[in-house]
Amino acid sequence: MIVRKIVDPFEYAEWTVREWTIKFMLSDKLLTHARKQSTLPNWYEDPLVIATWEAIISMCFCSVEKYHQSFHILPMVGDRLFNEDTGWRIQDRSIDGDTMTITFTMDS
């Protein structure tokens, strides 16, 4: 059984945009919120917290896909995903050309 940790990148094989794999990380601020939501000592492995945050990250990926379909580019640092007023903001974007992976670090 694979144990997912909230501190690891959120990634799925189907999360691709034009052959680029998309991953998401949580900022320190969001990780602090996640830690406060957990009642377990190993908060970073709490399945309930991970499922909750994974649902939001899934909305972020859908937002990235729609953004790309509309503008033919990917969102940049500072853009908000899934809701302009309350959505999560892209804090950082790193690109690995060797593995064709783009990792977005999200913040609130």
Short mmCIF file of C-alpha atoms in Angstrom, two decimals:
data_model
loop_
_atom_site.label_atom_id
_atom_site.label_comp_id
_atom_site.label_asym_id
_atom_site.label_seq_id
_atom_site.Cartn_x
_atom_site.Cartn_y
_atom_site.Cartn_z
CA MET A 1 0.00 0.00 0.00
CA ILE A 2 1.35 3.40 -0.98
CA VAL A 3 1.09 6.02 1.73
CA ARG A 4 0.52 9.46 0.27
CA LYS A 5 1.91 12.44 2.16
CA ILE A 6 0.58 15.97 1.89
CA VAL A 7 4.15 17.30 1.78
CA ASP A 8 4.83 15.38 -1.47
CA PRO A 9 3.77 16.68 -4.89
CA PHE A 10 0.19 15.97 -5.93
CA GLU A 11 0.42 14.24 -9.27
CA TYR A 12 -1.58 11.94 -11.52
CA ALA A 13 -0.59 10.37 -14.83
CA GLU A 14 -3.58 12.00 -16.54
CA TRP A 15 -2.58 15.48 -15.39
CA THR A 16 -0.92 16.55 -18.61
CA VAL A 17 -1.15 19.60 -20.85
CA ARG A 18 0.40 19.28 -24.30
CA GLU A 19 2.75 16.47 -23.23
CA TRP A 20 3.82 18.31 -20.07
CA THR A 21 3.11 16.63 -16.74
CA ILE A 22 1.55 18.98 -14.19
CA LYS A 23 2.28 18.63 -10.46
CA PHE A 24 1.20 20.71 -7.48
CA MET A 25 2.91 21.42 -4.17
CA LEU A 26 1.49 23.24 -1.16
CA SER A 27 3.20 26.33 0.25
CA ASP A 28 4.43 26.37 3.83
CA LYS A 29 1.39 28.46 4.74
CA LEU A 30 -1.03 25.84 3.34
CA LEU A 31 0.92 23.02 4.98
CA THR A 32 0.54 24.83 8.31
CA HIS A 33 -3.25 24.97 7.76
CA ALA A 34 -3.26 21.25 6.91
CA ARG A 35 -1.30 20.43 10.07
CA LYS A 36 -3.85 22.34 12.17
CA GLN A 37 -6.73 20.36 10.61
CA SER A 38 -5.26 17.00 11.52
CA THR A 39 -5.71 15.24 14.83
CA LEU A 40 -2.98 12.70 14.09
CA PRO A 41 0.63 13.04 15.23
CA ASN A 42 1.77 12.19 11.70
CA TRP A 43 -0.45 14.93 10.23
CA TYR A 44 1.30 14.77 6.84
CA GLU A 45 -0.14 11.25 6.32
CA ASP A 46 -3.69 11.97 7.58
CA PRO A 47 -5.94 10.46 4.86
CA LEU A 48 -8.88 12.77 5.64
CA VAL A 49 -6.77 15.92 5.36
CA ILE A 50 -5.07 14.65 2.21
CA ALA A 51 -8.43 13.84 0.57
CA THR A 52 -9.78 17.28 1.42
CA TRP A 53 -6.78 19.12 0.00
CA GLU A 54 -6.54 16.77 -2.97
CA ALA A 55 -10.06 17.83 -4.01
CA ILE A 56 -8.94 21.46 -4.12
CA ILE A 57 -5.78 20.55 -6.03
CA SER A 58 -7.94 18.70 -8.56
CA MET A 59 -9.91 21.91 -9.09
CA CYS A 60 -6.59 23.69 -9.62
CA PHE A 61 -5.64 21.25 -12.38
CA CYS A 62 -9.02 21.72 -14.10
CA SER A 63 -8.42 25.46 -13.90
CA VAL A 64 -4.96 25.08 -15.48
CA GLU A 65 -6.50 23.04 -18.32
CA LYS A 66 -9.23 25.62 -18.94
CA TYR A 67 -6.72 28.47 -18.78
CA HIS A 68 -4.56 26.75 -21.37
CA GLN A 69 -7.56 26.03 -23.62
CA SER A 70 -8.60 29.68 -23.47
CA PHE A 71 -5.24 31.48 -23.73
CA HIS A 72 -2.89 28.79 -25.13
CA ILE A 73 -0.38 29.43 -22.37
CA LEU A 74 -0.10 28.17 -18.81
CA PRO A 75 -0.88 30.34 -15.78
CA MET A 76 1.97 32.36 -14.31
CA VAL A 77 3.17 33.13 -10.80
CA GLY A 78 0.57 35.33 -9.09
CA ASP A 79 -2.43 33.98 -11.03
CA ARG A 80 -5.33 32.60 -9.01
CA LEU A 81 -6.82 29.24 -9.93
CA PHE A 82 -10.46 28.09 -9.84
CA ASN A 83 -11.81 31.36 -8.40
CA GLU A 84 -10.45 34.86 -8.98
CA ASP A 85 -11.44 36.09 -5.51
CA THR A 86 -11.00 33.08 -3.24
CA GLY A 87 -8.95 30.61 -5.31
CA TRP A 88 -5.45 29.57 -4.57
CA ARG A 89 -2.63 31.69 -5.97
CA ILE A 90 0.38 30.29 -7.81
CA GLN A 91 3.29 31.14 -5.54
CA ASP A 92 5.97 29.52 -7.68
CA ARG A 93 6.26 27.64 -10.96
CA SER A 94 9.21 25.40 -11.73
CA ILE A 95 9.87 23.74 -15.07
CA ASP A 96 11.95 20.61 -15.63
CA GLY A 97 12.58 20.28 -19.35
CA ASP A 98 14.30 16.89 -19.03
CA THR A 99 11.21 15.21 -17.55
CA MET A 100 8.76 17.64 -19.18
CA THR A 101 7.24 18.48 -15.81
CA ILE A 102 5.81 21.75 -14.53
CA THR A 103 5.32 22.04 -10.78
CA PHE A 104 3.07 24.74 -9.38
CA THR A 105 3.47 25.68 -5.72
CA MET A 106 0.10 26.90 -4.47
CA ASP A 107 -0.68 29.44 -1.76
CA SER A 108 -3.90 30.91 -0.42
#
